[in-house]
Each structure stands twice: as structure tokens, then as C-alpha cells.
Amino acid sequence: DVLAQIDSSGSVAELARARAGASAAAASESASQSTIEAAQASIASAQAQADVARARATLSETTAGRMERLFAQGAISAQQFDQTRADLAGARAAVAQAQAGLVGARKTYGAAVAQSRAAADTSIGAQAGIAAATVPLRDATLTAPFDGIVVNKFVEVGAVVAPGTPIVAVQNARDLEVDVAVPDDALAGLSAGTPIA
């Protein structure tokens, strides 16, 4: 049976704060997972763009080599040759830009992974906070360790007690012993199980 209940309003508030923190940590962890997935998609897209840019640059280099030979033979105009060189420069710039995009996407992914790890650590800490906040609540109810009778009450409702302060005394009603003084002349008639007045 419950013998006493310690005021646990502060512990209830602490548990509510811990649960709110755990919810926020779980939401952050979920959001960081979404960020990781988006970053992975960005890497794939940036890689595809870099591949396309490199292929175009390779084609532009091949075309520029041909046009250079044709220009040397006088088969094309200077304007056509300049246009080919400009196309090659543009293709090389596109490769550099695509590579930069890929590097940026990888950095974003790395940051997302770090954020996810931090969110997971925060979530673990929040769960530990919940566990720690439940201990005072669990300990706020004092129950009798055995069936018995309260024979003494040491504190009143509303009293402030320190740890280890006795609150009540409970007597086990099954294992009672009575010490009585028996005159010497009555000892001869006593034996185990004999009723006495």
C-alpha cells in the first residue's frame, strides 16, 4: 500500500521538458535524414552534369583540333576558327563549373551527415534525460515493503523531510512477539501452546 506521496510537481515539469527535448531531437534527426537524402540526390545530379560537361569538352577539343588543321590549310575562315576556340573555352568553363557543383554537393552531403550524427547524439541524450527524469517520479511514491500496520507516524502532510528521514513505522502483523514478566511460581504450569490469562 502507498504510505506517502512526495510532491513531484517539479519532477513532472522536468519530465515534460525532457520529453519535449526528445521530440525535438527526433524531429531534427528525421529532418537531417531527409537532408542527407537530398544531398545524395544533389551529388548524383552534379555527377551527371559533370559527366555531360566533360563529354562536351572532349567533343569541343576534338572539333577544335580539326578546325585548327582546316584553318592552317585555309579551308575555314578565322571567324569559324575563333568560334571553335570560344566553344572550347566555354566547354572547359562548363566542366570547371560542374566540378565545382559536384564538390559543393559533396560538402553539403558531409555537413548533412555530421548534422545527422549530432542529431542522433542529441536524441540519445534526450532519451537519457527522460530516463533520469522518471527516477524522481518513481521514487516519489513510498510504499510499504510488506503487509502490516502503521504503528507510528513521524511527519505530517506538507512537512519538508531530508533524505533518510523516517516517515512512518510499519509493524508486520503476522510475526508479533509479546514479552511478559511471569512470576517464578507460575512457570511450572506453563508449556508451549497452553493458553494463559
Short mmCIF file of C-alpha atoms in Angstrom, two decimals:
data_model
loop_
_atom_site.label_atom_id
_atom_site.label_comp_id
_atom_site.label_asym_id
_atom_site.label_seq_id
_atom_site.Cartn_x
_atom_site.Cartn_y
_atom_site.Cartn_z
CA ASP A 1 0.00 0.00 0.00
CA VAL A 2 1.02 3.62 -0.52
CA LEU A 3 2.32 5.14 2.71
CA ALA A 4 3.29 8.60 1.49
CA GLN A 5 3.47 10.66 -1.69
CA ILE A 6 6.22 13.22 -2.17
CA ASP A 7 5.32 16.40 -4.05
CA SER A 8 6.58 15.69 -7.55
CA SER A 9 5.37 18.76 -9.47
CA GLY A 10 8.96 19.80 -10.21
CA SER A 11 9.80 16.30 -11.43
CA VAL A 12 6.70 16.24 -13.63
CA ALA A 13 7.77 19.52 -15.22
CA GLU A 14 11.31 18.18 -15.71
CA LEU A 15 9.94 15.04 -17.36
CA ALA A 16 7.76 17.17 -19.66
CA ARG A 17 10.82 19.22 -20.63
CA ALA A 18 12.82 16.03 -21.26
CA ARG A 19 10.05 14.60 -23.43
CA ALA A 20 9.77 17.85 -25.40
CA GLY A 21 13.53 17.77 -25.92
CA ALA A 22 13.33 14.18 -27.10
CA SER A 23 10.56 15.04 -29.56
CA ALA A 24 12.58 17.96 -30.92
CA ALA A 25 15.67 15.75 -31.20
CA ALA A 26 13.71 13.06 -33.03
CA ALA A 27 12.31 15.66 -35.44
CA SER A 28 15.82 17.03 -36.01
CA GLU A 29 17.13 13.52 -36.62
CA SER A 30 14.35 12.86 -39.16
CA ALA A 31 14.96 16.20 -40.89
CA SER A 32 18.69 15.54 -41.07
CA GLN A 33 17.98 12.17 -42.71
CA SER A 34 15.88 13.96 -45.32
CA THR A 35 18.74 16.42 -45.83
CA ILE A 36 21.14 13.51 -46.37
CA GLU A 37 18.83 12.00 -48.99
CA ALA A 38 18.50 15.37 -50.75
CA ALA A 39 22.30 15.79 -50.65
CA GLN A 40 22.76 12.33 -52.17
CA ALA A 41 20.38 13.26 -54.97
CA SER A 42 22.31 16.52 -55.49
CA ILE A 43 25.58 14.57 -55.75
CA ALA A 44 24.07 12.26 -58.36
CA SER A 45 22.74 15.22 -60.34
CA ALA A 46 26.04 17.12 -60.09
CA GLN A 47 27.93 14.00 -61.15
CA ALA A 48 25.69 13.62 -64.21
CA GLN A 49 26.18 17.30 -65.09
CA ALA A 50 29.95 16.93 -64.72
CA ASP A 51 29.93 13.85 -66.96
CA VAL A 52 27.93 15.69 -69.63
CA ALA A 53 30.23 18.73 -69.38
CA ARG A 54 33.33 16.54 -69.74
CA ALA A 55 31.84 14.79 -72.79
CA ARG A 56 31.05 18.15 -74.39
CA ALA A 57 34.53 19.41 -73.58
CA THR A 58 36.06 16.30 -75.18
CA LEU A 59 33.96 16.87 -78.29
CA SER A 60 34.95 20.55 -78.34
CA GLU A 61 38.63 19.64 -78.06
CA THR A 62 38.35 17.19 -80.92
CA THR A 63 36.46 19.74 -83.02
CA ALA A 64 38.98 22.47 -82.18
CA GLY A 65 41.85 20.21 -83.30
CA ARG A 66 40.15 19.57 -86.62
CA MET A 67 39.30 23.21 -87.13
CA GLU A 68 42.87 24.20 -86.36
CA ARG A 69 44.13 21.92 -89.12
CA LEU A 70 41.47 23.23 -91.51
CA PHE A 71 42.34 26.81 -90.61
CA ALA A 72 46.05 26.11 -91.26
CA GLN A 73 45.09 24.78 -94.69
CA GLY A 74 42.92 27.86 -95.32
CA ALA A 75 39.75 25.77 -95.57
CA ILE A 76 37.82 27.78 -92.93
CA SER A 77 37.65 31.42 -92.00
CA ALA A 78 39.29 33.00 -88.98
CA GLN A 79 35.82 33.67 -87.59
CA GLN A 80 34.93 29.96 -87.73
CA PHE A 81 38.24 29.09 -86.07
CA ASP A 82 37.69 31.74 -83.35
CA GLN A 83 34.17 30.42 -82.77
CA THR A 84 35.56 26.90 -82.31
CA ARG A 85 38.12 28.12 -79.79
CA ALA A 86 35.40 30.08 -77.95
CA ASP A 87 33.23 26.94 -77.86
CA LEU A 88 36.17 25.00 -76.42
CA ALA A 89 36.77 27.64 -73.75
CA GLY A 90 33.06 27.58 -72.87
CA ALA A 91 33.10 23.78 -72.63
CA ARG A 92 36.13 23.88 -70.34
CA ALA A 93 34.42 26.50 -68.17
CA ALA A 94 31.31 24.31 -68.02
CA VAL A 95 33.49 21.40 -66.83
CA ALA A 96 35.03 23.59 -64.12
CA GLN A 97 31.59 24.81 -63.07
CA ALA A 98 30.19 21.26 -62.99
CA GLN A 99 33.20 20.07 -60.94
CA ALA A 100 32.66 22.94 -58.51
CA GLY A 101 28.98 21.96 -58.23
CA LEU A 102 30.00 18.38 -57.52
CA VAL A 103 32.48 19.47 -54.84
CA GLY A 104 29.78 21.67 -53.28
CA ALA A 105 27.25 18.82 -53.32
CA ARG A 106 29.77 16.54 -51.60
CA LYS A 107 30.47 19.17 -48.95
CA THR A 108 26.74 19.58 -48.38
CA TYR A 109 26.45 15.81 -48.00
CA GLY A 110 29.32 15.76 -45.49
CA ALA A 111 27.69 18.54 -43.48
CA ALA A 112 24.36 16.68 -43.57
CA VAL A 113 26.00 13.50 -42.28
CA ALA A 114 27.68 15.45 -39.47
CA GLN A 115 24.36 17.10 -38.63
CA SER A 116 22.65 13.70 -38.62
CA ARG A 117 25.26 12.30 -36.22
CA ALA A 118 24.87 15.30 -33.94
CA ALA A 119 21.08 14.91 -34.05
CA ALA A 120 21.41 11.21 -33.20
CA ASP A 121 23.67 12.06 -30.25
CA THR A 122 21.18 14.69 -29.10
CA SER A 123 18.39 12.14 -29.39
CA ILE A 124 20.32 9.64 -27.27
CA GLY A 125 20.97 12.37 -24.70
CA ALA A 126 17.29 13.31 -24.69
CA GLN A 127 16.28 9.69 -24.07
CA ALA A 128 18.74 9.56 -21.19
CA GLY A 129 17.16 12.77 -19.89
CA ILE A 130 13.75 11.12 -19.93
CA ALA A 131 15.10 8.13 -18.05
CA ALA A 132 16.75 10.40 -15.48
CA ALA A 133 13.58 12.50 -15.09
CA THR A 134 11.43 9.41 -14.39
CA VAL A 135 13.57 8.32 -11.41
CA PRO A 136 12.35 11.06 -9.03
CA LEU A 137 8.76 10.38 -10.11
CA ARG A 138 9.15 6.68 -9.44
CA ASP A 139 10.74 7.44 -6.07
CA ALA A 140 8.04 9.98 -5.16
CA THR A 141 5.67 7.23 -4.00
CA LEU A 142 6.64 5.48 -0.78
CA THR A 143 5.03 2.03 -0.49
CA ALA A 144 5.03 -0.45 2.35
CA PRO A 145 7.64 -3.18 1.88
CA PHE A 146 5.30 -5.77 3.44
CA ASP A 147 1.75 -6.19 4.74
CA GLY A 148 1.41 -4.63 8.14
CA ILE A 149 0.02 -1.87 10.31
CA VAL A 150 1.27 1.71 10.60
CA VAL A 151 2.11 1.97 14.29
CA ASN A 152 3.79 5.40 14.27
CA LYS A 153 3.76 8.46 12.00
CA PHE A 154 6.82 10.71 12.24
CA VAL A 155 5.85 13.54 9.84
CA GLU A 156 2.70 15.43 8.94
CA VAL A 157 1.31 16.26 5.49
CA GLY A 158 3.23 19.16 3.97
CA ALA A 159 6.36 18.61 6.04
CA VAL A 160 9.76 19.01 4.40
CA VAL A 161 11.95 15.98 5.02
CA ALA A 162 15.55 15.24 4.22
CA PRO A 163 16.67 12.03 2.52
CA GLY A 164 16.75 9.18 5.01
CA THR A 165 14.21 10.77 7.39
CA PRO A 166 11.78 8.18 8.82
CA ILE A 167 8.21 8.85 7.75
CA VAL A 168 6.25 6.01 9.35
CA ALA A 169 6.86 2.83 11.30
CA VAL A 170 5.13 -0.27 9.95
CA GLN A 171 4.67 -3.37 12.06
CA ASN A 172 4.43 -6.80 10.48
CA ALA A 173 1.15 -8.11 11.92
CA ARG A 174 1.98 -11.79 11.27
CA ASP A 175 5.14 -12.17 13.30
CA LEU A 176 4.35 -10.48 16.61
CA GLU A 177 6.08 -11.37 19.85
CA VAL A 178 4.98 -10.33 23.31
CA ASP A 179 7.43 -10.10 26.19
CA VAL A 180 5.77 -10.56 29.57
CA ALA A 181 7.04 -10.99 33.08
CA VAL A 182 5.93 -14.28 34.66
CA PRO A 183 6.23 -14.89 38.39
CA ASP A 184 8.54 -17.78 39.27
CA ASP A 185 5.80 -19.76 40.97
CA ALA A 186 3.71 -19.76 37.71
CA LEU A 187 6.50 -21.15 35.49
CA ALA A 188 5.82 -24.76 36.41
CA GLY A 189 2.37 -24.71 34.78
CA LEU A 190 3.47 -23.17 31.50
CA SER A 191 4.19 -25.09 28.30
CA ALA A 192 4.10 -24.27 24.58
CA GLY A 193 0.55 -23.97 23.29
CA THR A 194 -1.06 -23.60 26.73
CA PRO A 195 -3.50 -20.67 26.91
CA ILE A 196 -2.84 -18.21 29.70
CA ALA A 197 -4.91 -15.44 31.19
#
